[in-house]
Amino acid sequence: AHPRHYPLGTLAEDVRAQARALADSGPVHLLGHSMGGLIARAAVLRGPDPFTSLTLLSSGPGRLGPSSRWKVRVLRAGIPALGQRGMWRLWHPRPEETEVGTFMFRRWMSSSPGQLRATGRLLLREPDRVAELAATGLPVHVVSGQRDGAWPVAWMDEMAARLRAHRSVIPGAEHSPNVERPHATADVLVDFWARLTPRR
């Protein structure tokens, strides 16, 4: 499929449709990781209902930080020339023989080349929409590791301040705290959601 088949608005509407289907079962706490945070934000900006909260996990205020943009440009140019397997080998010359590494490779290979290129475009061009998100009034939680190779942690600190959001930093974690420190990440997520969910 062509990259134009994966616009941000369409992805956001998919999220909203799934949220509406779940809304009758209880509070809908939306979480988006990395680029998923940009999609989740777009879903909320189309209307905060039916969401109870938004958690941005290792996701920044807009396009990627400067140190990551060149990688995405190479990816977008390289997929048509080298194919997905060739690009994966370029980025991972030594196979990651772990459960996570195997999962990441399978996810990469099962994705549409058009979707991967569209993802790259979004990560390079998405504007800062923090003020718009703040204006919705929806409770927001900004979570990251101590370091992050996609968006500078300082950017996420500033974003949280502008949103007046709850802020959690996971010690010893980087871009994927849910994988690198799963228990600590689960603890801060559940704590935030529990504050917003009435006890029965």
CSV table of C-alpha atoms in Angstrom, one decimal:
chain,number,residue,atom,x,y,z
A,1,ALA,CA,0.0,0.0,0.0
A,2,HIS,CA,1.1,3.6,-0.7
A,3,PRO,CA,2.1,5.8,2.2
A,4,ARG,CA,-0.9,8.0,1.5
A,5,HIS,CA,-3.2,5.2,2.7
A,6,TYR,CA,-2.0,5.8,6.3
A,7,PRO,CA,-2.8,9.4,7.1
A,8,LEU,CA,-2.7,10.4,10.7
A,9,GLY,CA,-6.4,11.3,10.7
A,10,THR,CA,-7.4,7.8,9.6
A,11,LEU,CA,-5.3,6.2,12.3
A,12,ALA,CA,-6.8,8.5,14.9
A,13,GLU,CA,-10.3,7.6,13.8
A,14,ASP,CA,-9.4,3.9,14.1
A,15,VAL,CA,-8.4,4.6,17.7
A,16,ARG,CA,-11.6,6.5,18.4
A,17,ALA,CA,-13.8,3.7,16.9
A,18,GLN,CA,-12.2,1.2,19.2
A,19,ALA,CA,-12.5,3.5,22.2
A,20,ARG,CA,-16.2,4.0,21.5
A,21,ALA,CA,-16.7,0.2,21.4
A,22,LEU,CA,-15.1,-0.1,24.8
A,23,ALA,CA,-16.7,2.9,26.5
A,24,ASP,CA,-19.8,1.0,27.9
A,25,SER,CA,-17.5,-1.3,29.8
A,26,GLY,CA,-15.9,1.4,31.9
A,27,PRO,CA,-13.4,4.2,31.8
A,28,VAL,CA,-11.2,4.4,28.7
A,29,HIS,CA,-7.6,5.3,29.5
A,30,LEU,CA,-5.7,5.8,26.3
A,31,LEU,CA,-2.0,5.1,26.1
A,32,GLY,CA,0.3,5.7,23.1
A,33,HIS,CA,3.9,4.7,22.9
A,34,SER,CA,6.4,6.6,20.8
A,35,MET,CA,4.7,7.3,17.4
A,36,GLY,CA,1.6,5.8,19.0
A,37,GLY,CA,1.6,8.8,21.3
A,38,LEU,CA,1.2,11.1,18.3
A,39,ILE,CA,-1.7,9.0,17.0
A,40,ALA,CA,-3.3,8.9,20.5
A,41,ARG,CA,-3.0,12.7,20.8
A,42,ALA,CA,-4.6,13.2,17.4
A,43,ALA,CA,-7.5,10.9,18.5
A,44,VAL,CA,-8.0,13.1,21.6
A,45,LEU,CA,-7.8,16.3,19.6
A,46,ARG,CA,-10.7,15.1,17.5
A,47,GLY,CA,-12.8,15.2,20.7
A,48,PRO,CA,-11.8,14.1,24.2
A,49,ASP,CA,-14.9,11.9,24.6
A,50,PRO,CA,-14.9,8.9,25.3
A,51,PHE,CA,-11.5,9.1,26.9
A,52,THR,CA,-10.9,9.4,30.7
A,53,SER,CA,-7.2,10.1,30.3
A,54,LEU,CA,-4.2,10.1,28.0
A,55,THR,CA,-0.8,8.6,28.7
A,56,LEU,CA,2.1,9.6,26.4
A,57,LEU,CA,4.8,6.9,26.9
A,58,SER,CA,8.2,7.9,25.4
A,59,SER,CA,6.5,10.3,23.0
A,60,GLY,CA,7.3,13.9,22.4
A,61,PRO,CA,5.6,17.2,21.6
A,62,GLY,CA,6.0,16.8,17.8
A,63,ARG,CA,8.5,15.6,15.3
A,64,LEU,CA,11.5,13.5,16.5
A,65,GLY,CA,14.6,15.1,18.1
A,66,PRO,CA,17.4,16.1,15.8
A,67,SER,CA,19.6,13.1,16.6
A,68,SER,CA,17.0,10.7,15.3
A,69,ARG,CA,15.8,12.5,12.2
A,70,TRP,CA,18.6,11.3,10.0
A,71,LYS,CA,17.9,7.7,10.8
A,72,VAL,CA,14.3,8.1,9.7
A,73,ARG,CA,15.3,9.8,6.5
A,74,VAL,CA,17.7,6.9,5.7
A,75,LEU,CA,14.9,4.5,6.4
A,76,ARG,CA,12.3,6.2,4.1
A,77,ALA,CA,14.9,6.3,1.3
A,78,GLY,CA,16.3,2.8,1.9
A,79,ILE,CA,13.1,0.7,2.0
A,80,PRO,CA,12.4,1.1,-1.7
A,81,ALA,CA,16.0,0.3,-2.6
A,82,LEU,CA,16.9,-2.4,-0.1
A,83,GLY,CA,13.5,-3.8,1.0
A,84,GLN,CA,12.5,-4.3,4.6
A,85,ARG,CA,14.8,-7.2,5.2
A,86,GLY,CA,17.8,-5.3,3.8
A,87,MET,CA,17.0,-2.3,6.0
A,88,TRP,CA,16.6,-4.4,9.0
A,89,ARG,CA,20.0,-6.0,8.4
A,90,LEU,CA,21.5,-2.5,7.9
A,91,TRP,CA,20.2,-1.4,11.3
A,92,HIS,CA,20.8,-4.7,13.1
A,93,PRO,CA,24.0,-6.3,11.7
A,94,ARG,CA,24.1,-8.6,14.7
A,95,PRO,CA,20.7,-10.4,15.2
A,96,GLU,CA,19.1,-9.9,18.6
A,97,GLU,CA,18.5,-13.4,19.8
A,98,THR,CA,16.0,-12.4,22.5
A,99,GLU,CA,12.2,-12.6,22.8
A,100,VAL,CA,11.9,-8.8,22.2
A,101,GLY,CA,14.3,-8.8,19.3
A,102,THR,CA,12.4,-11.6,17.6
A,103,PHE,CA,9.1,-9.8,18.2
A,104,MET,CA,10.5,-6.5,16.8
A,105,PHE,CA,11.8,-8.3,13.6
A,106,ARG,CA,8.5,-10.1,13.0
A,107,ARG,CA,6.6,-6.8,13.5
A,108,TRP,CA,8.9,-5.0,11.1
A,109,MET,CA,8.6,-7.7,8.4
A,110,SER,CA,4.8,-8.0,8.8
A,111,SER,CA,4.3,-4.2,8.3
A,112,SER,CA,3.4,-2.7,5.0
A,113,PRO,CA,6.3,-0.8,3.3
A,114,GLY,CA,3.9,2.0,2.7
A,115,GLN,CA,3.0,2.1,6.4
A,116,LEU,CA,6.6,2.2,7.4
A,117,ARG,CA,7.3,5.1,5.1
A,118,ALA,CA,4.2,6.9,6.3
A,119,THR,CA,5.4,6.5,9.8
A,120,GLY,CA,8.7,8.0,8.9
A,121,ARG,CA,7.0,11.0,7.3
A,122,LEU,CA,4.8,11.6,10.4
A,123,LEU,CA,7.9,11.4,12.8
A,124,LEU,CA,9.7,13.9,10.7
A,125,ARG,CA,6.9,16.4,10.2
A,126,GLU,CA,4.4,16.3,13.0
A,127,PRO,CA,4.1,19.8,14.5
A,128,ASP,CA,4.0,20.7,18.2
A,129,ARG,CA,0.3,20.5,19.3
A,130,VAL,CA,0.8,20.6,23.0
A,131,ALA,CA,-1.2,23.8,23.5
A,132,GLU,CA,-4.2,22.2,21.6
A,133,LEU,CA,-3.9,19.1,23.8
A,134,ALA,CA,-3.8,21.2,27.0
A,135,ALA,CA,-6.9,23.1,25.9
A,136,THR,CA,-9.0,19.8,25.9
A,137,GLY,CA,-8.7,19.6,29.7
A,138,LEU,CA,-8.1,15.8,29.6
A,139,PRO,CA,-5.9,14.5,32.3
A,140,VAL,CA,-2.5,13.6,30.8
A,141,HIS,CA,0.4,11.4,32.1
A,142,VAL,CA,3.8,11.8,30.5
A,143,VAL,CA,6.1,8.8,31.1
A,144,SER,CA,9.6,8.1,29.9
A,145,GLY,CA,12.8,6.5,30.8
A,146,GLN,CA,15.9,8.3,32.1
A,147,ARG,CA,17.3,8.5,28.6
A,148,ASP,CA,15.6,8.4,25.2
A,149,GLY,CA,17.0,8.2,21.7
A,150,ALA,CA,13.9,9.5,19.9
A,151,TRP,CA,12.9,12.6,21.8
A,152,PRO,CA,15.2,14.3,24.4
A,153,VAL,CA,13.9,13.7,27.9
A,154,ALA,CA,14.1,17.5,28.5
A,155,TRP,CA,11.5,17.9,25.8
A,156,MET,CA,9.2,15.5,27.6
A,157,ASP,CA,9.8,17.4,30.8
A,158,GLU,CA,8.8,20.6,29.2
A,159,MET,CA,5.8,19.1,27.5
A,160,ALA,CA,4.6,17.8,30.8
A,161,ALA,CA,4.9,21.2,32.4
A,162,ARG,CA,3.0,22.9,29.5
A,163,LEU,CA,0.3,20.3,29.9
A,164,ARG,CA,0.3,20.4,33.7
A,165,ALA,CA,0.5,16.7,33.3
A,166,HIS,CA,1.5,14.0,35.8
A,167,ARG,CA,5.1,13.1,35.1
A,168,SER,CA,6.9,9.8,35.7
A,169,VAL,CA,10.5,8.9,34.9
A,170,ILE,CA,11.4,5.3,35.1
A,171,PRO,CA,14.9,4.7,36.5
A,172,GLY,CA,17.2,2.6,34.4
A,173,ALA,CA,14.9,2.7,31.3
A,174,GLU,CA,15.3,4.2,27.9
A,175,HIS,CA,12.8,4.4,25.0
A,176,SER,CA,10.8,1.3,26.0
A,177,PRO,CA,10.3,1.4,29.7
A,178,ASN,CA,7.5,-1.2,29.3
A,179,VAL,CA,10.1,-3.7,28.1
A,180,GLU,CA,13.1,-2.5,30.0
A,181,ARG,CA,11.5,-2.0,33.4
A,182,PRO,CA,8.0,-3.5,33.1
A,183,HIS,CA,7.1,-3.7,36.8
A,184,ALA,CA,8.1,-0.1,37.5
A,185,THR,CA,6.3,1.1,34.4
A,186,ALA,CA,3.1,-0.8,35.3
A,187,ASP,CA,3.2,0.6,38.8
A,188,VAL,CA,3.2,4.3,37.7
A,189,LEU,CA,0.5,3.6,35.1
A,190,VAL,CA,-1.8,1.8,37.5
A,191,ASP,CA,-1.3,4.5,40.1
A,192,PHE,CA,-2.3,7.3,37.7
A,193,TRP,CA,-5.3,5.4,36.4
A,194,ALA,CA,-6.5,4.6,39.9
A,195,ARG,CA,-6.5,8.2,40.8
A,196,LEU,CA,-9.0,8.9,38.0
A,197,THR,CA,-11.2,5.8,38.4
A,198,PRO,CA,-13.9,5.9,41.1
A,199,ARG,CA,-13.8,3.0,43.5
A,200,ARG,CA,-16.8,0.7,43.3
